[in-house]
Coordinates of C-alpha atoms and ligand atoms in Angstrom, one line a residue:
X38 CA -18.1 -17.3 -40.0
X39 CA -15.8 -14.4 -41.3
X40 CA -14.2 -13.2 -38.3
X41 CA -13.6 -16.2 -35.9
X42 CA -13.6 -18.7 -39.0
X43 CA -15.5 -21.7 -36.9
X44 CA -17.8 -23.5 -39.2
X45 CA -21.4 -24.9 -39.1
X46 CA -23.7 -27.2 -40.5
X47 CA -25.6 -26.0 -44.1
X48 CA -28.8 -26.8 -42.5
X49 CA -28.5 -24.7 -39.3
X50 CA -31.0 -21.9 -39.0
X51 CA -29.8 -19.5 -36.1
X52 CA -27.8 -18.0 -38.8
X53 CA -25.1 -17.2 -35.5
X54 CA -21.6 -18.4 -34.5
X55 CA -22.2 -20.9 -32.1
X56 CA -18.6 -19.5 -31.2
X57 CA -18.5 -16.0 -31.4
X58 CA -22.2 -15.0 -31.6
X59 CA -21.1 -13.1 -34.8
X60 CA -23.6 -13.1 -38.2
X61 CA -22.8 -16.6 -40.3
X62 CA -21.5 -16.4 -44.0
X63 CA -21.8 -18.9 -46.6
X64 CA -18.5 -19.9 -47.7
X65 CA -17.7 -22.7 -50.9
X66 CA -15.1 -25.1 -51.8
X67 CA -14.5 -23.6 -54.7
X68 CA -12.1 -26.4 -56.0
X69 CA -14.5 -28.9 -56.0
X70 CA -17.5 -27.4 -57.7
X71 CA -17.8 -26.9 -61.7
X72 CA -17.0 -23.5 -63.0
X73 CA -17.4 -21.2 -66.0
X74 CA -13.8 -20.2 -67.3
X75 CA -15.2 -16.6 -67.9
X76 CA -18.2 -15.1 -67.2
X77 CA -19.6 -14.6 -70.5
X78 CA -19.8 -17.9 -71.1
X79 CA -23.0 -17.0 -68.7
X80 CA -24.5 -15.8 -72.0
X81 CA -25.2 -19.6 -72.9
X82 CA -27.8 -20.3 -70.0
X83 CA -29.5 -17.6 -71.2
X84 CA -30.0 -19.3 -74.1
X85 CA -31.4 -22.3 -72.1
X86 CA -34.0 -19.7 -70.4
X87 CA -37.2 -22.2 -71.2
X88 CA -35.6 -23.9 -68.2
X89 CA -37.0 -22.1 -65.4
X90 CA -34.3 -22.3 -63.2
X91 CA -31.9 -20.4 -66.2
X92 CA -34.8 -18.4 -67.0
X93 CA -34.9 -16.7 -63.1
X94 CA -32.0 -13.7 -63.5
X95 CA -31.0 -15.4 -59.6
X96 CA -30.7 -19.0 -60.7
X97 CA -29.2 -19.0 -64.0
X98 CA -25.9 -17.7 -61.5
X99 CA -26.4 -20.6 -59.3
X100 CA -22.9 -22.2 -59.9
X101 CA -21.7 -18.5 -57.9
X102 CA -23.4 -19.5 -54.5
X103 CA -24.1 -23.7 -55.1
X104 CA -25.4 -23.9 -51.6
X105 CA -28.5 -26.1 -53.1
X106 CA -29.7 -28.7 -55.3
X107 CA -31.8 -28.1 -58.0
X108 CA -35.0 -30.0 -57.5
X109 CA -34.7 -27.4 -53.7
X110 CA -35.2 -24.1 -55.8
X111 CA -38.5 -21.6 -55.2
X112 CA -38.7 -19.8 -57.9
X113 CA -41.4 -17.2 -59.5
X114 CA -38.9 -15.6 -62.1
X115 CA -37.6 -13.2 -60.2
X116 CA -34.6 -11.0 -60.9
X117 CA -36.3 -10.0 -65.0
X118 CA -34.8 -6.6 -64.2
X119 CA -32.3 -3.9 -66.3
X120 CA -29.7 -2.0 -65.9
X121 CA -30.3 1.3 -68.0
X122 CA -28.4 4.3 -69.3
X123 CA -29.9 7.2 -68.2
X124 CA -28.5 10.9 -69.6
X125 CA -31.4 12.7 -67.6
X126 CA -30.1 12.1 -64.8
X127 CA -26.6 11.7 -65.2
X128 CA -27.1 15.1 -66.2
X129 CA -28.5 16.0 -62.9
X130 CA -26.0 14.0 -60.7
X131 CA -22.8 15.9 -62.9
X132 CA -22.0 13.2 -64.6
X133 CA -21.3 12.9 -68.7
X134 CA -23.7 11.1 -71.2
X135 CA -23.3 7.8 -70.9
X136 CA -21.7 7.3 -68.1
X137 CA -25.4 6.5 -65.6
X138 CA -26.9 3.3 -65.6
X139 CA -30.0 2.5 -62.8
X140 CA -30.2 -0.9 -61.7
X141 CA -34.1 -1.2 -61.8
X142 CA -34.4 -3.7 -59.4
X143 CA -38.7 -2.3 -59.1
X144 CA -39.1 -4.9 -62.0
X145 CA -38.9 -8.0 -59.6
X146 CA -42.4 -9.7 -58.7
X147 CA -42.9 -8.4 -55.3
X148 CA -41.4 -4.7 -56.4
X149 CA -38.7 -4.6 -54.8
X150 CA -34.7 -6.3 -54.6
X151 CA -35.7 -8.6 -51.6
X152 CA -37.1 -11.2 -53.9
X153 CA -33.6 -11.9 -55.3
X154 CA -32.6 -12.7 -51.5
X155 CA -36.3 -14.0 -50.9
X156 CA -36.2 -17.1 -53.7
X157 CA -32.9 -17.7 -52.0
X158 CA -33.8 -17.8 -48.3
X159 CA -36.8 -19.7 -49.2
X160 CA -34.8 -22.7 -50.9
X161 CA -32.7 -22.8 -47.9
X162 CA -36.1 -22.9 -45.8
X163 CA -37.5 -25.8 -48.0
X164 CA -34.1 -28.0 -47.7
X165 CA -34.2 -27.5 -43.8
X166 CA -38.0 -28.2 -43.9
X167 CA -38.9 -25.4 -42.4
X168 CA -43.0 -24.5 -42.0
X169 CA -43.0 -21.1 -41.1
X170 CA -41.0 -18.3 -41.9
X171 CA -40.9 -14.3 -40.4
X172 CA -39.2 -11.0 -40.8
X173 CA -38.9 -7.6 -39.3
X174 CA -39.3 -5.4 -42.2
X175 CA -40.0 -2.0 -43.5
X176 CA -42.1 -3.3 -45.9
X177 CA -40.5 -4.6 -48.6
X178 CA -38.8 -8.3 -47.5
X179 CA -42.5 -8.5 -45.7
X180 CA -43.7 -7.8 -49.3
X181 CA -41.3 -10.5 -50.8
X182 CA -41.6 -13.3 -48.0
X183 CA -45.6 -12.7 -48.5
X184 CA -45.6 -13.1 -52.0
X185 CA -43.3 -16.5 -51.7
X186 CA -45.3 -18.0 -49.5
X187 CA -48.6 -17.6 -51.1
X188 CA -47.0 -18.3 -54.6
X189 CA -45.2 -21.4 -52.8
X190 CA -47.8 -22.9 -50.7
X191 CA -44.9 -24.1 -48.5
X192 CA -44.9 -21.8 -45.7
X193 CA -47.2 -19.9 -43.5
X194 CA -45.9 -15.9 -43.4
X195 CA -45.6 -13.7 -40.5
X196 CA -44.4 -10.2 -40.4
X197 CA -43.9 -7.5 -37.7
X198 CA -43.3 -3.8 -38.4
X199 CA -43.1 -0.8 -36.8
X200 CA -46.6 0.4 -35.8
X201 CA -47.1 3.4 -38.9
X202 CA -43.4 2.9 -40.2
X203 CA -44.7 0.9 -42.9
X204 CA -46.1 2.6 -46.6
X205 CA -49.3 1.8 -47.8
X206 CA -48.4 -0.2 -51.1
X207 CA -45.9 -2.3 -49.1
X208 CA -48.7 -2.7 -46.0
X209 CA -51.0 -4.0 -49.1
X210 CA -48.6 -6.7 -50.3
X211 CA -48.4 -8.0 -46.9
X212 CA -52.4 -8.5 -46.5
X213 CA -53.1 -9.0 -49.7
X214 CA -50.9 -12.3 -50.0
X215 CA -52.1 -13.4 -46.7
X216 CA -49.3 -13.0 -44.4
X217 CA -49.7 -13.0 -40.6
X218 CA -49.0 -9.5 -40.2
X219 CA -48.0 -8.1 -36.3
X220 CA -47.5 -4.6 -36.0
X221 CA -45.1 -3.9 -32.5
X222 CA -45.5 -0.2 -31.2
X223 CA -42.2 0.0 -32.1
X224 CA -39.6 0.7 -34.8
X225 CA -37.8 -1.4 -37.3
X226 CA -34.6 -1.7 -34.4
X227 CA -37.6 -2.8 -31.9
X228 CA -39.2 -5.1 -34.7
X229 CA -36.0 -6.8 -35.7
X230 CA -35.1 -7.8 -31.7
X231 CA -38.4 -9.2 -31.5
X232 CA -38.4 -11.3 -34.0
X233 CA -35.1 -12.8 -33.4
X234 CA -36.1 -13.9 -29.8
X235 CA -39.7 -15.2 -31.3
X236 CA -38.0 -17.3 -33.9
X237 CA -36.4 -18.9 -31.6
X238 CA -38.3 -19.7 -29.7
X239 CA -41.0 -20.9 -31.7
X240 CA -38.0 -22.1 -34.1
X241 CA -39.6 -20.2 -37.0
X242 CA -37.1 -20.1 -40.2
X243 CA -36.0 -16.3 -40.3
X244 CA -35.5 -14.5 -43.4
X245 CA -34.0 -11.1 -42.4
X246 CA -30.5 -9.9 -43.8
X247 CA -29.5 -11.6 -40.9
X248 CA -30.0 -15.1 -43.0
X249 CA -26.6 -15.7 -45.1
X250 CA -28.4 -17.4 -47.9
X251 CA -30.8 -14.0 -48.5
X252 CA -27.1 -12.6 -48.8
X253 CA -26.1 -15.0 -51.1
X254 CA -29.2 -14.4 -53.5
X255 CA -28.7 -10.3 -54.0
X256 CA -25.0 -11.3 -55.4
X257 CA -27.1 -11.5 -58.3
X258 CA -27.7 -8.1 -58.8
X259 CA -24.1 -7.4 -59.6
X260 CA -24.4 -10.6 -61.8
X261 CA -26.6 -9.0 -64.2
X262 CA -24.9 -5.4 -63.4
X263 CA -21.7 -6.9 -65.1
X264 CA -24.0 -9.2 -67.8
X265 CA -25.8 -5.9 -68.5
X266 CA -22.3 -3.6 -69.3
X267 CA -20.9 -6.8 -71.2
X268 CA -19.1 -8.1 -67.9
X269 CA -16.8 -4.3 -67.8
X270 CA -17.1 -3.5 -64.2
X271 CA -18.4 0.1 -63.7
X272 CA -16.1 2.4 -61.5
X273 CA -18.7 2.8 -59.0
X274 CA -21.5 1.2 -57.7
X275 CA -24.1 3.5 -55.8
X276 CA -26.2 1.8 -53.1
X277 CA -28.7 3.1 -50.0
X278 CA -27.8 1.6 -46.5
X279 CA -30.4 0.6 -44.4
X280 CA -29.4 -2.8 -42.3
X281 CA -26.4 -3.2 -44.9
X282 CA -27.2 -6.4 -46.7
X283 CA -27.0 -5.3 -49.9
X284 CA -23.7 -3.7 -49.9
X285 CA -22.9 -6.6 -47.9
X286 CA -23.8 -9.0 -50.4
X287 CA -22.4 -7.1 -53.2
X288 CA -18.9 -7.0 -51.7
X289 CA -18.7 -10.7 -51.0
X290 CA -19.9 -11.2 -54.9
X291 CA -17.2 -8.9 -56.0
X292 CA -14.5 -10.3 -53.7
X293 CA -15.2 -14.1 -55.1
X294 CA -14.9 -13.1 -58.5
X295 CA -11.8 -11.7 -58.0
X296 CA -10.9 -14.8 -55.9
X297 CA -12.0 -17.6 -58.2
X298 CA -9.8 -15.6 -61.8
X299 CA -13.1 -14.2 -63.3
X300 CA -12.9 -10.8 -62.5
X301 CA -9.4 -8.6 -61.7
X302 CA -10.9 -4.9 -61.5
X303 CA -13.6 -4.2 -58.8
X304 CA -16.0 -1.4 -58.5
X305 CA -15.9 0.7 -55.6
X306 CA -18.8 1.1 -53.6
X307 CA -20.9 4.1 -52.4
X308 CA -23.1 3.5 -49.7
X309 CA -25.9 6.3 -48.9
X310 CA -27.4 6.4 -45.8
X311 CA -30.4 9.0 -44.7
X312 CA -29.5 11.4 -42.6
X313 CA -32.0 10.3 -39.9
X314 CA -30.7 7.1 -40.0
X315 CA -26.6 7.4 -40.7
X316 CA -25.5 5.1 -38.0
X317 CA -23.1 3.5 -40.9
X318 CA -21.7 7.1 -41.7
X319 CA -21.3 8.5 -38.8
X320 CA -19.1 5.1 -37.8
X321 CA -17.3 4.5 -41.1
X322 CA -17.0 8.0 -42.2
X323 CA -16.3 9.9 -38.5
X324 CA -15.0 7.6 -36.3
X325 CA -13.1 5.3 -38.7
X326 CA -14.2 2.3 -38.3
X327 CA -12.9 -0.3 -40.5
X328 CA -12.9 -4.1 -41.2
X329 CA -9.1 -4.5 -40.1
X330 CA -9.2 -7.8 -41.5
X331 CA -12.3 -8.8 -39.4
X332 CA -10.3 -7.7 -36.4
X333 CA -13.1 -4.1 -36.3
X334 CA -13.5 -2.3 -33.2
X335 CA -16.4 -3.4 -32.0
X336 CA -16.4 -1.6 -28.7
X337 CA -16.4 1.8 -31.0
X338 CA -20.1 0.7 -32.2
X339 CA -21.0 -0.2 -28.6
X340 CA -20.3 3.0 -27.3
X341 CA -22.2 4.8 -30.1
X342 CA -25.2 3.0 -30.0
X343 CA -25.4 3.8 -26.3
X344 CA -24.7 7.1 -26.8
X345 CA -27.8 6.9 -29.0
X346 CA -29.8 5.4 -26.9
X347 CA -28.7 8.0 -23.7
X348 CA -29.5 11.0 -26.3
X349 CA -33.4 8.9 -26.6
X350 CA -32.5 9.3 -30.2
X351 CA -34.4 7.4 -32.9
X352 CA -34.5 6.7 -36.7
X353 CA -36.1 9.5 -38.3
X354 CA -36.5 9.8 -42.3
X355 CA -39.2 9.7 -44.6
X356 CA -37.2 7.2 -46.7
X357 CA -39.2 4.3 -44.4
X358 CA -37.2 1.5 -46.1
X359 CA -34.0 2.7 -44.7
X360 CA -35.1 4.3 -41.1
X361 CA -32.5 1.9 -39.2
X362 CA -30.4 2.8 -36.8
X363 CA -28.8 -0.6 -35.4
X364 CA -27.8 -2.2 -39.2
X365 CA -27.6 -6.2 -38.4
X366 CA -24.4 -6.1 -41.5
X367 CA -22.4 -3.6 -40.0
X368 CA -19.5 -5.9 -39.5
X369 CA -20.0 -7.3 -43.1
X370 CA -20.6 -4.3 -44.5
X371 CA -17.1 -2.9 -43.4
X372 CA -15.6 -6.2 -44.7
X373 CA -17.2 -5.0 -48.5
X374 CA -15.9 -1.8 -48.4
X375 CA -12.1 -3.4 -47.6
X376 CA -12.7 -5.4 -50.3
X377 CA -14.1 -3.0 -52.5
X378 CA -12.8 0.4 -51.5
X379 CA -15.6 3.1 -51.2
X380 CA -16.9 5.7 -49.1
X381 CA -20.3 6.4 -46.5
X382 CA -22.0 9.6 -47.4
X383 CA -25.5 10.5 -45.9
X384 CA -28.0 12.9 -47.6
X385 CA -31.0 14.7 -46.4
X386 CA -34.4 14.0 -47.0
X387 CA -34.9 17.0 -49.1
X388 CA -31.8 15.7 -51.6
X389 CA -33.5 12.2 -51.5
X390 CA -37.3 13.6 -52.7
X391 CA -35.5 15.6 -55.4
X392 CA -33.5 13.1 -56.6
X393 CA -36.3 10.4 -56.6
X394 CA -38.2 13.3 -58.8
X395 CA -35.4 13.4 -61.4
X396 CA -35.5 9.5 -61.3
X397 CA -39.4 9.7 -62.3
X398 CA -39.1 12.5 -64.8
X399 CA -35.9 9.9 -66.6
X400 CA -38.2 7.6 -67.5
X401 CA -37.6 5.0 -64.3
X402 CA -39.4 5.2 -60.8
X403 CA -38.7 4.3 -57.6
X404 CA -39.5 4.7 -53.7
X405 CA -37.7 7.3 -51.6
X406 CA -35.2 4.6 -50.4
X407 CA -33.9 4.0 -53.9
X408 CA -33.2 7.8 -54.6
X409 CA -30.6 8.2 -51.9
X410 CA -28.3 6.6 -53.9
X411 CA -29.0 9.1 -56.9
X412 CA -28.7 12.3 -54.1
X413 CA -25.4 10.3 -53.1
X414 CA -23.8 10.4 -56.4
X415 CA -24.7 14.0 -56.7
X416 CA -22.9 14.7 -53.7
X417 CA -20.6 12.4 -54.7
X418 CA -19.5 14.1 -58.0
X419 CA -20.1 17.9 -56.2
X420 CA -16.8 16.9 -53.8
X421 CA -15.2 15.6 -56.5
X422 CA -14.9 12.2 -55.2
X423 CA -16.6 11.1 -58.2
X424 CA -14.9 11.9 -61.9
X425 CA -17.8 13.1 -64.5
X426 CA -16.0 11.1 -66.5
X427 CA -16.4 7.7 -64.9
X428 CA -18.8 5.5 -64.9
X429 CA -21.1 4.6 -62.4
X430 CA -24.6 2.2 -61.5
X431 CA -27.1 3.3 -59.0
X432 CA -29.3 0.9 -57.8
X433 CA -33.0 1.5 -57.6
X434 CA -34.1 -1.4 -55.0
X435 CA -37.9 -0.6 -54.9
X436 CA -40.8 0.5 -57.1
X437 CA -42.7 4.4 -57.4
X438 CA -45.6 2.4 -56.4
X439 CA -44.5 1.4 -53.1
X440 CA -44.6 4.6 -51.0
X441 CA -47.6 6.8 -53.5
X442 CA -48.3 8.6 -50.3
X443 CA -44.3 10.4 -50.5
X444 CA -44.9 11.0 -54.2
X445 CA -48.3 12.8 -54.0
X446 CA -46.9 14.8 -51.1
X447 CA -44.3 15.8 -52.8
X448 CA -46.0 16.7 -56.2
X449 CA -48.9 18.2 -54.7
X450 CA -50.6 22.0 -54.6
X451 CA -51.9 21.2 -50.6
X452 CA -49.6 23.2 -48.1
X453 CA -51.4 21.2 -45.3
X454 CA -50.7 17.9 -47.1
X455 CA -47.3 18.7 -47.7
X456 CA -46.6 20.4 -44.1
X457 CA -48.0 17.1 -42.1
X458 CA -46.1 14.2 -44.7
X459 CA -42.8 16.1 -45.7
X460 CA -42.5 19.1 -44.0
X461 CA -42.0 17.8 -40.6
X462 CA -39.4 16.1 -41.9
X463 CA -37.3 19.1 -42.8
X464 CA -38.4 18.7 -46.5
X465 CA -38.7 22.5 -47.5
X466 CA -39.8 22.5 -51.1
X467 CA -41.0 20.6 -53.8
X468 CA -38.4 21.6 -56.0
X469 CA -39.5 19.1 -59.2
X470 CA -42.8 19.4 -58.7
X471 CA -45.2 18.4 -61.3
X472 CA -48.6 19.7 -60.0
X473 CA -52.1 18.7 -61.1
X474 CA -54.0 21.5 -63.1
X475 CA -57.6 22.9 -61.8
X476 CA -60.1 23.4 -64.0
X477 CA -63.6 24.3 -63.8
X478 CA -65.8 21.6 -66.0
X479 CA -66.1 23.8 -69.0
X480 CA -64.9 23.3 -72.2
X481 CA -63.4 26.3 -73.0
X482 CA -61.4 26.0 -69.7
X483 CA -60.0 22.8 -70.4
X484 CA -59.0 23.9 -73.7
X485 CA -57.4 26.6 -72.4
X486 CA -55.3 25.2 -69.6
X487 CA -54.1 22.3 -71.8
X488 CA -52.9 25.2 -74.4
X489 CA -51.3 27.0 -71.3
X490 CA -49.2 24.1 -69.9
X491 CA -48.4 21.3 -72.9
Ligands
F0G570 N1 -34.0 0.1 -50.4 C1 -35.2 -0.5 -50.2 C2 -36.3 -0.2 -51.1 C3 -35.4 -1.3 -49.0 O1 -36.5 -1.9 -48.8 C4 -34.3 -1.5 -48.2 C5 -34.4 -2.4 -47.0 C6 -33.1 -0.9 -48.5 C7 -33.0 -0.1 -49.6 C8 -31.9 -1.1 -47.6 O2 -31.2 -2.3 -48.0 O3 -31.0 -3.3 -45.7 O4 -29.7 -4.2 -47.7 O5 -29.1 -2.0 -46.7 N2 -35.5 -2.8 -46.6 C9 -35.7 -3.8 -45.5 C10 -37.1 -4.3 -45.4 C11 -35.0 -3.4 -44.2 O6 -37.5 -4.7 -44.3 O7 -37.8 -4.3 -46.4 P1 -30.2 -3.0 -47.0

């Protein structure tokens, strides 16, 4: 438990301090457990990738978070994804050739980043024998627990999400794979409460951020970050906030490397938050909240969620995978950034549909979530906090195909469709679009248009 230090049992599944009622955290003794000298001796499991546990970009890191035997693991091959240069659009966040990479973490088999936490959660499931499992979600760890327990056959799913918070192409996953799925006239804040109080007391296994071992899985990302720039830490890595387990995650991966010899620079880390959901801004970046060596003020977030609640005020952004306003990592998430360094910046939905359109036109695409971080970093280089000349990764954490409803609305020649999906939002123009062309069905017409526009 990082701030009170009490310990549990590996097997318990409350995932809270018995003590302080704080979030648990899966700690190691290090000195006892086989480790690489340096981590590009990771290049030689690679090389043993007919394995399937070396072949899964999670596993093959498993000596970084040995909470579990072998014969335990669920995998499907997750975590197959890249980290790419892309000049489009460092071009269009400020920054110099070269110096962009996305982290496409869309590649994964439900679409999205959760599986890296999912295969994770799910081993931890099996070893406590657990028989069902739920989430709260906003669609894509509903996705990913879906997907493992249909691929698995060891679980039953069920899911509850807001009622219409949810996209269609994460909604799909969820039926598709045969999940129990319970939409709450709620949000994602309401969703999340309910599920912790129904989990317990049907003592369903849990596999929300809230569960340490999903935590321990999306360390992995910044495995294959490192693997992918030849194990150089970039100067920044770029991240959206929604309940803060990635960042979360990525700080605790960062701090152990430093801690265990194989790593003495760190990246700093971004976080970008919607600005209908900046809960983590507006603490962090306002009111100066801080980690203070797990001694954080934790009356500070009290009194601003009330104040939240008094004002009736609700998470509002068309980014759906990040509307969240009560982040279960908050106090984690301030223990990253201490260990890390970094900043909170919030954009606006406008910012995050443009930047998502750049994203597309690069070459790479992703769901409205994953383009905060790319609006971030373009605020982040405008102030200056950023140097053009450093080098930076934004994560992508879900696939174009997950929200197809934002993208249409946001490419399209429909005022009315526009006005009733973005323009409520405060989304004023399409600035990237790339509209379809009318034609009449005539020859000549076709001929004609193609001529005018390609
Ligand atoms: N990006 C995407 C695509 C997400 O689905 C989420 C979270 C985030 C970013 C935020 O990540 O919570 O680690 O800060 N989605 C969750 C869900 C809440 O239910 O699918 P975080």
């Amino acid at each position: 438990m990082p701030y009170c230090r009490a310990t549990v049992d590996v097997g318990q599944t409350t995932f809270r301090c018995p003590r302080c009622g704080g979030l648990l955290d899966v700690d190691y003794e290090w000195d006892r457990l086989p480790l690489p000298r340096s981590l590009s001796e990771w290049a030689e499991v690679w090389f043993r990738r007919r394995e399937l546990l070396d072949f899964s970009g999670v596993w093959r890191f498993r000596a970084l978070f040995p909470f579990a035997a072998d014969e335990y693991v669920v995998t499907i091959g997750e975590g197959q994804t890249l980290c790419l240069r892309s000049d489009a659009v460092a071009s269009y966040v400020g920054l110099r050739p070269g110096r962009l990479y996305l982290q496409y973490e869309g590649l994964n088999p439900s679409g999205s980043f959760k599986d890296n936490g999912m295969t994770a959660a799910f081993t931890h499931a099996r070893l406590t024998g657990a028989k069902r499992a739920a989430c709260a979600s906003t669609g894509n760890t509903s996705a990913s627990l879906a997907l493992y327990c249909a691929a698995s056959g060891l679980m039953r799913g069920i899911i509850f999400i807001g009622s219409g918070k949810i996209s269609y192409g994460k909604l799909s996953q969820a039926l598709e794979h045969g999940a129990l799925t319970i939409q709450i006239a709620g949000d994602f804040d309401d969703a999340l409460r309910r599920v912790q109080e129904i989990a317990r007391h049907l003592g369903i296994y849990l596999v929300n951020s809230i569960n340490p071992f999903r935590l321990e899985g999306q360390k992995t990302i910044m495995y294959r970050v490192l693997e992918a720039l030849d194990w150089r830490p970039p100067d920044w890595i770029v991240v959206p906030g929604g309940n803060l387990g990635n960042v979360s995650s990525f700080g605790k991966a960062f701090g152990e490397l430093r801690q265990l010899g194989l790593l003495s620079q760190l990246p700093r880390l971004a976080v970008i938050n919607a600005s209908g959901a900046n809960t983590f801004y507006e603490l962090y970046q306002r009111r100066g909240l801080r980690w203070n060596g797990g001694h954080f003020d934790q009356q500070l977030i009290q009194s601003y969620l009330n104040e939240l609640d008094a004002a009736q005020r609700r998470a509002d952004t068309l980014a759906s995978a990040i509307e969240i306003q009560r982040p279960v990592n908050l106090p984690k998430a301030l223990r990253a950034l201490e260990i890390c360094g970094g900043v909170v910046r919030e954009v606006t939905d406008q910012e995050i549909l443009d930047a998502k359109a750049q994203v597309g036109a690069g070459g790479l695409g992703c769901e409205p979530a994953s383009a905060a971080s790319v609006a971030g970093l373009r605020r982040l280089v405008a102030e200056g906090t950023i140097q053009k000349g450093e080098t930076v990764v934004c994560i992508l954490t879900g696939h174009v195909l997950k929200d197809p409803d934002a993208t249409v609305a946001y490419h399209t020649d429909d005022r009315a469709l526009f006005e009733q999906k973005l323009g409520r939002r405060g989304v004023q123009h399409a600035t990237y679009a790339n509209r379809a062309v009318q034609v009449p069905n005539d020859l000549a017409e076709i001929i004609k248009a193609i001529e005018l526009h390609a």
